[in-house]
Coordinates of C-alpha atoms in Angstrom, one line a residue:
Chain A
M134 CA 34.0 69.2 81.9
H135 CA 35.5 67.6 78.8
Q136 CA 38.3 65.5 77.6
E137 CA 40.5 66.8 74.8
K138 CA 43.9 66.5 73.1
A139 CA 45.8 69.7 74.0
K140 CA 48.7 70.9 71.9
V141 CA 51.7 72.1 73.9
L142 CA 52.4 75.8 73.2
W143 CA 55.5 76.0 75.3
N144 CA 57.2 74.1 78.2
R145 CA 59.7 76.4 79.8
E146 CA 62.0 75.9 82.8
V147 CA 61.4 78.8 85.1
G148 CA 63.6 77.7 88.0
P149 CA 65.5 74.7 89.1
E150 CA 62.9 71.8 88.6
Y151 CA 60.1 74.3 88.0
Y152 CA 58.3 74.6 84.7
R153 CA 55.5 76.4 83.0
I154 CA 53.6 74.6 80.3
G155 CA 51.1 76.3 78.0
L156 CA 48.4 74.1 76.4
T157 CA 45.8 74.9 73.8
C158 CA 42.3 74.1 75.0
D159 CA 38.6 74.3 74.3
E160 CA 36.5 77.4 75.0
G161 CA 35.0 75.5 77.9
Y162 CA 37.9 76.8 80.0
S163 CA 36.6 80.4 79.7
S164 CA 34.4 79.5 82.6
A165 CA 37.2 77.9 84.6
R166 CA 37.5 79.2 88.2
P167 CA 40.7 79.7 90.2
G168 CA 41.4 76.6 92.3
Q169 CA 40.0 74.2 89.6
F170 CA 42.3 71.6 88.2
I171 CA 42.8 69.3 85.2
M172 CA 43.8 65.6 85.0
L173 CA 46.7 65.1 82.5
R174 CA 47.9 62.0 80.7
F175 CA 50.4 61.2 78.0
P176 CA 48.5 59.6 75.2
G177 CA 49.5 56.1 74.3
R178 CA 51.8 55.7 77.3
I179 CA 51.2 53.1 79.9
T180 CA 53.7 54.6 82.3
P181 CA 53.0 56.7 84.3
F182 CA 49.8 54.7 84.6
L183 CA 47.4 57.2 86.2
R184 CA 46.5 60.7 85.2
R185 CA 48.1 63.5 87.1
P186 CA 46.2 66.4 88.7
F187 CA 47.4 69.9 88.1
S188 CA 45.7 73.1 89.2
I189 CA 45.1 75.7 86.5
H190 CA 47.9 78.4 86.9
Q191 CA 46.6 80.9 84.4
R192 CA 44.2 81.1 81.4
I193 CA 45.8 82.0 78.1
L194 CA 43.8 84.7 76.4
T195 CA 43.9 85.6 72.7
D196 CA 41.9 88.7 71.8
G197 CA 40.0 88.4 75.1
R198 CA 39.1 84.7 74.4
T199 CA 40.3 81.8 76.4
T200 CA 42.4 79.7 74.0
G201 CA 44.5 77.8 76.4
I202 CA 45.7 77.2 80.0
E203 CA 49.0 77.3 81.6
L204 CA 50.2 74.9 84.3
L205 CA 53.1 75.6 86.7
Y206 CA 54.7 72.5 88.1
K207 CA 57.7 71.1 89.9
V208 CA 59.4 67.9 89.0
V209 CA 58.8 65.6 91.9
G210 CA 58.3 62.2 90.4
A211 CA 58.0 60.1 87.2
G212 CA 55.0 61.9 85.9
T213 CA 56.3 65.4 86.2
K214 CA 59.7 64.3 85.0
M215 CA 58.1 63.1 81.8
L216 CA 56.0 66.3 81.6
S217 CA 59.2 68.3 81.7
R218 CA 60.5 66.6 78.6
V219 CA 57.4 67.4 76.5
Q220 CA 58.1 69.6 73.5
T221 CA 56.2 72.3 71.8
D222 CA 53.6 70.9 69.5
D223 CA 53.5 67.6 71.3
V224 CA 50.0 66.6 72.5
V225 CA 48.8 65.7 75.9
D226 CA 45.3 64.4 76.9
I227 CA 43.6 66.7 79.4
L228 CA 40.3 66.3 81.3
G229 CA 38.9 69.4 82.9
P230 CA 38.1 71.9 84.3
L231 CA 37.5 69.8 87.4
G232 CA 36.6 70.5 91.1
N233 CA 35.0 73.5 92.7
G234 CA 37.5 76.4 92.9
F235 CA 37.8 79.1 95.5
S236 CA 34.6 80.9 96.5
I237 CA 34.8 84.6 96.4
S238 CA 32.4 87.1 97.9
N239 CA 32.0 90.7 96.7
A240 CA 31.8 91.7 100.3
Y241 CA 35.4 90.9 100.9
K242 CA 37.6 94.0 101.4
N243 CA 40.9 92.7 102.7
I244 CA 42.1 89.4 101.3
Y245 CA 45.1 87.4 102.3
I246 CA 46.7 84.9 100.0
V247 CA 49.2 82.4 101.4
A248 CA 51.3 80.3 99.0
G249 CA 54.1 77.9 100.0
G250 CA 56.4 76.6 97.3
I251 CA 54.6 75.1 94.3
G252 CA 51.4 75.9 96.1
V253 CA 51.6 79.3 94.4
A254 CA 50.3 77.6 91.2
P255 CA 46.6 78.2 91.6
M256 CA 47.1 81.5 93.4
V257 CA 48.3 83.4 90.4
F258 CA 45.0 82.6 88.6
L259 CA 43.2 83.6 91.8
A260 CA 45.0 86.9 92.0
S261 CA 44.2 87.8 88.3
Y262 CA 40.6 86.7 88.8
L263 CA 40.3 89.0 91.8
E264 CA 41.7 91.8 89.7
E265 CA 39.2 91.1 87.0
M266 CA 36.4 91.1 89.5
G267 CA 37.4 94.6 90.5
F268 CA 38.9 94.0 93.9
N269 CA 41.3 96.7 95.0
P270 CA 44.7 95.0 94.7
S271 CA 46.3 97.2 97.3
R272 CA 43.9 95.5 99.8
C273 CA 45.1 92.0 98.7
T274 CA 48.2 90.8 100.5
V275 CA 50.2 87.9 99.3
F276 CA 52.4 85.8 101.7
L277 CA 54.8 83.9 99.6
G278 CA 57.2 81.4 101.1
G279 CA 59.7 78.8 99.9
R280 CA 62.8 76.9 101.0
S281 CA 65.1 79.3 99.3
T282 CA 65.0 82.1 96.7
D283 CA 64.9 79.5 93.9
D284 CA 61.5 78.2 95.3
L285 CA 59.9 81.7 95.2
L286 CA 57.9 81.8 92.0
C287 CA 55.6 84.3 90.4
R288 CA 56.6 87.3 92.5
D289 CA 56.3 89.5 89.5
D290 CA 52.8 88.3 88.7
F291 CA 51.5 89.5 92.0
L292 CA 53.5 92.8 91.9
R293 CA 52.2 93.5 88.4
I294 CA 48.7 93.3 89.7
G295 CA 49.7 95.7 92.5
M296 CA 49.2 93.3 95.4
K297 CA 51.3 93.7 98.6
L298 CA 53.9 90.9 98.9
H299 CA 55.5 89.4 102.0
I300 CA 58.4 87.1 101.2
T301 CA 59.9 84.5 103.4
T302 CA 62.4 81.7 102.9
D303 CA 63.6 78.9 105.2
D304 CA 67.3 79.7 104.5
G305 CA 67.0 83.5 104.4
S306 CA 68.2 83.7 100.8
A307 CA 65.3 86.0 100.0
G308 CA 62.9 88.0 102.2
D309 CA 62.7 87.2 105.9
Q310 CA 64.2 84.0 107.2
C311 CA 61.1 82.4 108.7
F312 CA 58.0 80.4 107.8
V313 CA 55.4 82.1 105.7
T314 CA 53.0 81.9 108.5
H315 CA 55.0 84.2 110.6
P316 CA 54.2 87.4 108.7
L317 CA 50.7 86.0 108.2
E318 CA 50.2 86.0 112.0
T319 CA 51.8 89.4 112.5
E320 CA 49.6 91.0 109.7
S321 CA 46.5 89.2 110.9
E322 CA 47.0 90.7 114.3
K323 CA 47.4 94.1 112.9
R324 CA 44.4 93.8 110.6
R325 CA 42.1 90.9 110.3
P326 CA 41.4 90.0 106.7
D327 CA 37.9 89.0 105.5
I328 CA 39.2 85.8 104.0
V329 CA 42.5 83.8 103.9
Y330 CA 43.1 81.7 100.8
A331 CA 46.0 79.2 101.1
C332 CA 47.8 76.5 99.1
G333 CA 51.0 74.8 100.0
P334 CA 52.5 72.0 102.0
L335 CA 50.3 70.2 104.6
E336 CA 52.3 71.5 107.6
M337 CA 52.0 75.1 106.3
L338 CA 48.2 74.6 105.7
K339 CA 47.8 73.3 109.3
C340 CA 49.5 76.4 110.6
V341 CA 47.5 78.8 108.4
V342 CA 44.3 77.2 109.5
G343 CA 45.4 77.6 113.1
I344 CA 46.0 81.3 112.6
A345 CA 42.7 81.8 110.8
E346 CA 40.9 80.1 113.7
K347 CA 42.8 82.1 116.3
Y348 CA 41.6 85.4 114.6
A349 CA 38.2 84.0 113.7
V350 CA 38.8 84.6 110.0
P351 CA 37.2 82.4 107.2
C352 CA 39.8 80.4 105.5
Q353 CA 39.8 78.3 102.3
I354 CA 42.6 75.9 101.5
S355 CA 43.4 74.0 98.3
I356 CA 44.7 70.5 99.1
E357 CA 46.4 67.8 97.2
T358 CA 45.5 64.1 97.5
M359 CA 46.1 60.9 95.6
M360 CA 43.4 60.5 93.0
A361 CA 42.8 58.3 90.0
C362 CA 39.9 59.7 88.0
G363 CA 39.2 63.3 89.1
I364 CA 35.5 63.0 88.4
G365 CA 34.1 61.2 91.4
A366 CA 34.2 57.7 90.2
C367 CA 37.2 56.1 91.9
L368 CA 36.5 57.6 95.4
G369 CA 40.3 57.4 96.0
C370 CA 40.6 61.0 97.2
A371 CA 38.6 60.8 100.4
V372 CA 39.0 63.7 102.8
E373 CA 37.9 63.5 106.4
R374 CA 35.3 65.9 107.7
K375 CA 35.8 67.8 110.8
G376 CA 34.2 66.1 113.8
A377 CA 32.3 62.8 113.8
S378 CA 30.7 62.0 110.4
D379 CA 29.1 59.2 108.5
N380 CA 30.9 59.9 105.2
Y381 CA 34.0 61.4 103.6
M382 CA 34.3 64.3 101.3
H383 CA 36.2 63.9 98.0
A384 CA 38.9 66.2 96.9
C385 CA 37.9 65.9 93.2
M386 CA 34.2 66.9 93.6
D387 CA 33.9 68.6 97.0
G388 CA 37.3 70.2 96.7
P389 CA 40.1 70.6 95.9
V390 CA 39.3 73.8 97.8
F391 CA 37.8 73.3 101.2
D392 CA 36.5 75.7 103.9
A393 CA 39.0 75.1 106.6
D394 CA 36.3 74.5 109.2
M395 CA 34.8 71.7 107.1
M396 CA 37.7 69.4 107.0
K397 CA 40.0 67.7 109.5
I398 CA 43.5 68.8 108.9
Chain B
M139 CA 28.0 46.9 47.6
T140 CA 26.1 46.9 50.9
R141 CA 28.0 45.5 53.8
K142 CA 26.3 42.9 56.0
K143 CA 25.5 44.4 59.4
T144 CA 28.0 43.3 62.0
N145 CA 26.2 41.7 65.0
L146 CA 27.8 42.6 68.3
S147 CA 24.9 41.7 70.6
V148 CA 25.3 39.0 73.2
E149 CA 23.1 37.2 75.6
I150 CA 24.1 37.4 79.3
G151 CA 22.0 35.2 81.5
G152 CA 18.6 36.6 80.6
I153 CA 19.6 40.0 79.3
T154 CA 20.5 40.9 75.7
L155 CA 23.3 43.4 75.4
K156 CA 23.7 45.5 72.3
N157 CA 27.4 44.8 72.5
P158 CA 29.7 42.8 74.9
V159 CA 31.3 45.8 76.6
M160 CA 30.2 46.8 80.1
T161 CA 31.8 49.0 82.7
A162 CA 32.9 47.5 85.9
S163 CA 31.5 48.2 89.4
G164 CA 33.5 50.8 91.4
T165 CA 35.1 52.3 88.3
F166 CA 32.1 54.0 86.8
G167 CA 30.4 55.6 89.8
Y168 CA 26.7 55.7 89.2
A169 CA 27.3 56.2 85.5
S170 CA 26.0 59.8 85.5
E171 CA 29.5 61.0 86.4
F172 CA 30.5 60.0 82.8
E173 CA 27.5 61.4 80.9
H174 CA 29.3 64.5 79.7
L175 CA 32.2 62.5 78.4
M176 CA 30.4 59.9 76.3
D177 CA 27.1 58.6 75.0
L178 CA 26.1 56.2 77.8
N179 CA 23.6 54.6 75.4
R180 CA 26.4 53.0 73.4
L181 CA 27.5 50.8 76.3
G182 CA 26.5 47.2 76.5
A183 CA 25.6 47.6 80.1
F184 CA 27.0 49.3 83.2
V185 CA 27.5 48.0 86.7
V186 CA 27.1 50.6 89.4
K187 CA 29.3 51.0 92.5
G188 CA 28.9 48.3 95.1
L189 CA 25.7 49.0 97.0
S190 CA 24.7 48.0 100.6
L191 CA 21.4 48.4 102.4
E192 CA 22.7 51.2 104.5
P193 CA 25.2 53.9 103.5
S194 CA 28.8 52.9 104.0
K195 CA 31.7 55.3 104.8
G196 CA 34.5 53.2 103.3
N197 CA 38.1 53.0 104.4
P198 CA 40.2 56.0 105.7
P199 CA 42.7 57.6 103.2
P200 CA 45.1 57.0 101.7
R201 CA 43.0 54.7 99.6
I202 CA 44.9 54.3 96.3
V203 CA 48.5 53.9 95.1
E204 CA 49.9 53.7 91.6
T205 CA 51.9 50.6 90.9
A206 CA 53.7 49.3 87.8
C207 CA 51.1 49.0 85.1
G208 CA 48.3 49.3 87.6
M209 CA 47.0 50.5 90.9
L210 CA 46.1 49.3 94.3
N211 CA 42.9 50.5 95.9
A212 CA 41.3 50.0 99.3
I213 CA 38.2 52.1 99.0
G214 CA 36.2 49.8 101.2
L215 CA 32.9 49.9 99.3
E216 CA 32.0 53.4 100.2
N217 CA 28.5 53.9 98.9
V218 CA 25.3 56.0 99.4
G219 CA 23.1 53.1 100.5
L220 CA 20.0 51.7 98.9
K221 CA 17.6 54.6 99.7
A222 CA 19.8 57.4 98.3
F223 CA 20.7 55.2 95.3
E224 CA 17.0 54.8 94.4
K225 CA 16.0 58.4 95.2
E226 CA 19.1 60.4 94.0
K227 CA 21.3 58.3 91.7
L228 CA 19.0 56.2 89.7
P229 CA 16.8 59.1 88.5
L230 CA 19.9 60.6 86.9
L231 CA 19.9 57.7 84.4
K232 CA 16.3 58.2 83.2
G233 CA 16.2 58.0 79.5
V234 CA 19.5 56.1 79.2
N235 CA 18.8 53.0 77.2
T236 CA 21.5 50.8 78.7
P237 CA 20.9 47.9 81.1
I238 CA 21.9 48.7 84.6
F239 CA 23.4 46.1 86.9
V240 CA 23.5 46.8 90.6
N241 CA 26.5 45.4 92.3
I242 CA 25.3 44.3 95.8
Y243 CA 27.1 43.3 99.0
G244 CA 26.2 42.6 102.6
K245 CA 27.9 42.0 105.9
S246 CA 25.8 38.8 106.3
V247 CA 24.0 36.4 104.0
A248 CA 20.7 37.8 105.2
E249 CA 21.7 41.3 104.2
Y250 CA 22.6 40.2 100.7
A251 CA 19.2 38.5 100.4
E252 CA 17.3 41.5 101.8
L253 CA 19.1 43.9 99.4
A254 CA 18.3 41.7 96.5
A255 CA 14.7 41.5 97.5
R256 CA 14.4 45.3 97.9
L257 CA 15.8 45.7 94.4
E258 CA 13.0 43.6 93.0
D259 CA 10.7 46.6 93.3
I260 CA 13.0 49.1 91.5
G261 CA 11.9 49.1 87.9
D262 CA 15.0 50.6 86.3
V263 CA 17.3 47.9 87.5
S264 CA 18.0 45.2 84.9
G265 CA 20.1 42.8 86.9
I266 CA 22.2 42.4 89.9
E267 CA 25.9 41.5 90.3
V268 CA 26.5 39.8 93.6
N269 CA 29.9 40.9 95.0
I270 CA 31.4 38.1 97.0
S271 CA 34.9 39.2 96.2
C272 CA 35.8 42.6 97.6
P273 CA 39.2 42.2 99.3
N274 CA 38.9 45.5 101.2
V275 CA 36.1 45.0 103.7
K276 CA 36.4 43.1 107.0
S277 CA 33.0 41.4 106.8
G278 CA 31.2 40.5 103.6
G279 CA 32.9 40.4 100.2
I280 CA 35.8 38.0 100.1
A281 CA 34.8 36.4 103.4
F282 CA 32.0 34.7 101.4
G283 CA 33.7 34.4 98.0
G284 CA 36.7 32.6 99.4
Y285 CA 35.1 29.1 99.7
P286 CA 32.6 27.2 97.6
E287 CA 30.3 26.5 100.5
T288 CA 30.0 30.1 101.7
A289 CA 29.8 31.4 98.1
A290 CA 27.0 28.9 97.5
E291 CA 25.2 30.0 100.6
V292 CA 25.0 33.7 99.5
V293 CA 23.9 32.8 96.0
R294 CA 21.2 30.5 97.3
A295 CA 19.9 33.1 99.6
V296 CA 19.8 35.8 97.0
R297 CA 18.2 33.4 94.4
K298 CA 15.3 32.7 96.8
R299 CA 14.5 36.4 97.0
S300 CA 15.4 37.7 93.5
T301 CA 14.0 37.0 90.1
R302 CA 16.4 39.3 88.4
P303 CA 19.2 38.1 86.2
M304 CA 22.0 37.4 88.6
M305 CA 25.7 37.8 87.8
V306 CA 28.1 36.6 90.5
K307 CA 31.5 38.3 90.7
L308 CA 34.4 36.1 91.8
S309 CA 37.6 36.7 93.6
P310 CA 41.0 35.6 92.2
N311 CA 42.3 35.3 95.7
V312 CA 41.4 31.6 96.0
T313 CA 43.1 28.3 95.4
D314 CA 40.8 27.0 92.7
I315 CA 38.4 29.5 91.1
T316 CA 36.7 26.8 89.1
E317 CA 35.3 25.2 92.2
I318 CA 33.8 28.5 93.3
A319 CA 32.4 29.1 89.8
R320 CA 30.7 25.7 89.8
S321 CA 29.2 26.2 93.2
V322 CA 27.6 29.5 92.3
E323 CA 26.3 28.1 89.0
A324 CA 24.7 25.2 90.9
E325 CA 22.9 27.7 93.1
G326 CA 21.3 29.6 90.3
A327 CA 23.8 32.3 89.1
N328 CA 22.8 33.3 85.6
S329 CA 26.2 34.5 84.7
I330 CA 29.7 34.8 86.3
S331 CA 32.0 37.8 86.2
L332 CA 35.7 37.6 87.0
I333 CA 38.1 38.6 88.3
N334 CA 37.8 41.1 91.1
T335 CA 41.2 42.7 92.2
I336 CA 44.2 40.7 93.4
T337 CA 45.2 41.4 97.0
G338 CA 48.4 43.3 97.2
M339 CA 50.4 45.9 99.1
A340 CA 52.9 48.7 98.8
I341 CA 55.4 50.2 101.3
D342 CA 57.0 53.6 101.6
V343 CA 60.6 52.8 102.4
E344 CA 61.3 56.2 104.0
T345 CA 58.6 55.9 106.6
R346 CA 58.3 52.1 106.4
R347 CA 54.6 52.5 106.5
P348 CA 52.2 50.8 104.2
K349 CA 51.1 53.1 101.4
L350 CA 47.5 52.3 102.0
A351 CA 45.8 53.0 105.3
N352 CA 44.1 49.6 105.0
I353 CA 47.6 48.1 104.7
T354 CA 46.5 45.8 101.8
G355 CA 44.4 46.7 98.8
G356 CA 43.3 45.3 95.5
L357 CA 45.5 45.4 92.5
S358 CA 43.9 46.2 89.1
G359 CA 45.0 47.4 85.7
P360 CA 47.0 45.8 82.9
A361 CA 49.3 44.2 85.5
I362 CA 46.6 41.6 86.3
K363 CA 45.4 40.9 82.8
P364 CA 47.3 37.7 82.2
V365 CA 46.0 36.3 85.5
A366 CA 42.5 37.3 84.7
L367 CA 42.6 35.8 81.2
R368 CA 43.9 32.5 82.5
M369 CA 41.1 32.3 85.1
V370 CA 38.4 33.3 82.6
W371 CA 39.6 30.6 80.3
Q372 CA 39.6 28.0 83.1
V373 CA 36.1 29.0 84.3
A374 CA 34.6 29.2 80.8
Q375 CA 35.5 25.5 80.4
V376 CA 33.7 24.3 83.5
V377 CA 30.4 26.3 83.6
K378 CA 27.5 26.6 81.1
V379 CA 26.4 30.0 82.1
P380 CA 27.9 33.0 80.4
V381 CA 31.2 34.3 81.7
I382 CA 32.1 38.0 81.8
G383 CA 35.8 38.7 81.7
I384 CA 37.3 41.5 83.8
G385 CA 40.9 42.4 84.5
G386 CA 43.2 45.0 83.0
I387 CA 41.3 45.5 79.8
M388 CA 42.6 48.7 78.1
T389 CA 42.1 48.0 74.4
A390 CA 39.9 46.2 71.9
K391 CA 42.7 43.7 71.5
D392 CA 42.6 43.0 75.2
A393 CA 38.8 42.5 75.1
L394 CA 39.1 40.2 72.1
E395 CA 41.5 38.0 74.0
F396 CA 38.9 37.5 76.8
L397 CA 36.2 36.8 74.2
I398 CA 38.4 34.2 72.5
A399 CA 39.2 32.7 75.9
G400 CA 35.5 32.1 76.4
A401 CA 34.0 35.3 77.9
S402 CA 30.6 36.3 76.4
A403 CA 31.2 39.9 77.5
V404 CA 33.8 42.0 79.2
Q405 CA 33.9 44.7 81.9
I406 CA 36.1 47.7 81.6
G407 CA 37.4 48.8 85.0
T408 CA 40.5 50.8 85.9
A409 CA 40.8 51.9 82.3
N410 CA 37.8 54.2 82.9
F411 CA 40.0 56.3 85.2
I412 CA 42.8 56.5 82.7
N413 CA 40.6 57.3 79.7
P414 CA 36.9 57.7 80.3
H415 CA 36.3 57.0 76.7
T416 CA 37.9 53.5 76.8
A417 CA 34.7 51.5 76.7
I418 CA 33.5 53.3 73.6
D419 CA 36.9 52.9 71.9
I420 CA 36.8 49.2 72.6
I421 CA 33.3 48.8 71.1
D422 CA 34.5 50.6 68.0
G423 CA 37.7 48.6 68.0
I424 CA 35.9 45.2 68.2
E425 CA 33.6 46.2 65.4
A426 CA 36.5 47.3 63.2
F427 CA 38.3 44.0 63.9
M428 CA 35.2 42.1 62.8
V429 CA 34.6 44.2 59.7
E430 CA 38.2 43.8 58.6
R431 CA 38.1 40.1 58.9
N432 CA 34.6 39.7 57.6
I433 CA 33.2 38.3 60.9
S434 CA 29.5 39.0 60.9
D435 CA 28.6 37.8 64.3
I436 CA 30.5 38.2 67.6
A437 CA 29.4 34.6 68.5
N438 CA 32.0 33.5 66.0
I439 CA 34.7 35.0 68.2
I440 CA 33.5 33.9 71.7
G441 CA 35.2 30.8 73.0
T442 CA 37.2 30.1 69.8
L443 CA 40.6 29.6 71.4
N444 CA 42.7 27.7 68.9
L445 CA 44.5 24.8 70.6
S446 CA 45.3 22.8 67.5
P447 CA 49.0 21.8 67.1
R448 CA 51.2 24.7 65.9

């Protein structure tokens, strides 16, 4: 974990209100794991006051070395609005890589990845990481959902790797008109995966966890909470454990990826 | 030409600090969280997260909200408890040459005193900060710090059982903070730190729910700095023990304001979240300020508010 001033390599709009920003960074990110995040701040600015957490979307490689990271974000508030206005060569202050990341076992054969809306951000890193680890992409299935076709991002990233893709939208403008959990359930019934990885809106995650429980499949979810520091000092990002417990977990240190059977969702 | 060495060291109720910059309780974890981001040896002192005899779960989430130039928190003093602090957290700081203050709180006067007594046996602890000002717990905290009599009762009980340098942390959520300051000084406080957070709240207009599960929380950050500065100035005038200024300090200039107002040292709180390196930058900034103005000793800054006619 370290703090550094990162130069902006690019900041491109990739859809309505969706952007990809490339940042130079230290070699320390070569050991970053999918699911880990960074805390970003605009140097010298008092507003927005707190750092903003962003999961790592991709590593940027130059001659096989990690020379940067890319974030994928949606403009949802003052912080992301300001980020969308950042120009190439501007500098942002980043702290990372933080958190635990998805845990991956070599024993997994069939892997399901579920992403809703901007929840796809860490899943592209996960997909390319699985590819690097030698997993057979044809046995990885991605369930990608969004409100409409504009909210479906990174389709090509998964297809390029060779993963199977199920697309759903709320309005039917692309793929099947249903929730992303619908094909997840159908496919789970046909063939149980060894693991389900999910990131997206809370309601989607609840449903994914329900399906994983129903088919007795391990499930890891990446969650979002309010947090101030990202390093375990503020204790703002408390996450309730499943069942009675004497303490909370914290999204910054124990997460942001949790085993679904550990947390109360 | 050799420059005269700039002296930043200050004396805080029985402890000499190499510089007047400490980190505030609840914003710096158990300090080890920050060791990869800075040289902990450079700090004047640090105050670890509020400790209780038994582990405490804290409040349910959501616990924090961003506000204009600050944040609200209602953590509720989540902590690992004395046993785990001694066995798991304190050993991580072995070899760090910076005084450690342990912020303590109890649900009863007896609990404060018992905790203070148990800390007597722990060698690596340099001092205690008695927290009679947390606004986010139902019993303890502000329940004691709100009145001169109850504040005095806690400090008296702790003093009986503790020989350690004792700092007492005051709440701004009172009618007259100088009364509380005087009462804790009279009972043997070696120094007084202020202010804890200011009670506040925030509401989501769509759901009409409070943004914090605890409904109210404590406001911190630059939004509260003018209030903190005013209170530090008021308290510094009525007590003889050193005063430690806390509240929205983000820069060396902010820290200098508190020193000029009469604080012998400062604590950096919320700024640690924004930029973990803040405390170090402030130490460097104070030193640079002194060098530029040929001030050789920090004592020549503390309590030098100029009130002569303009």
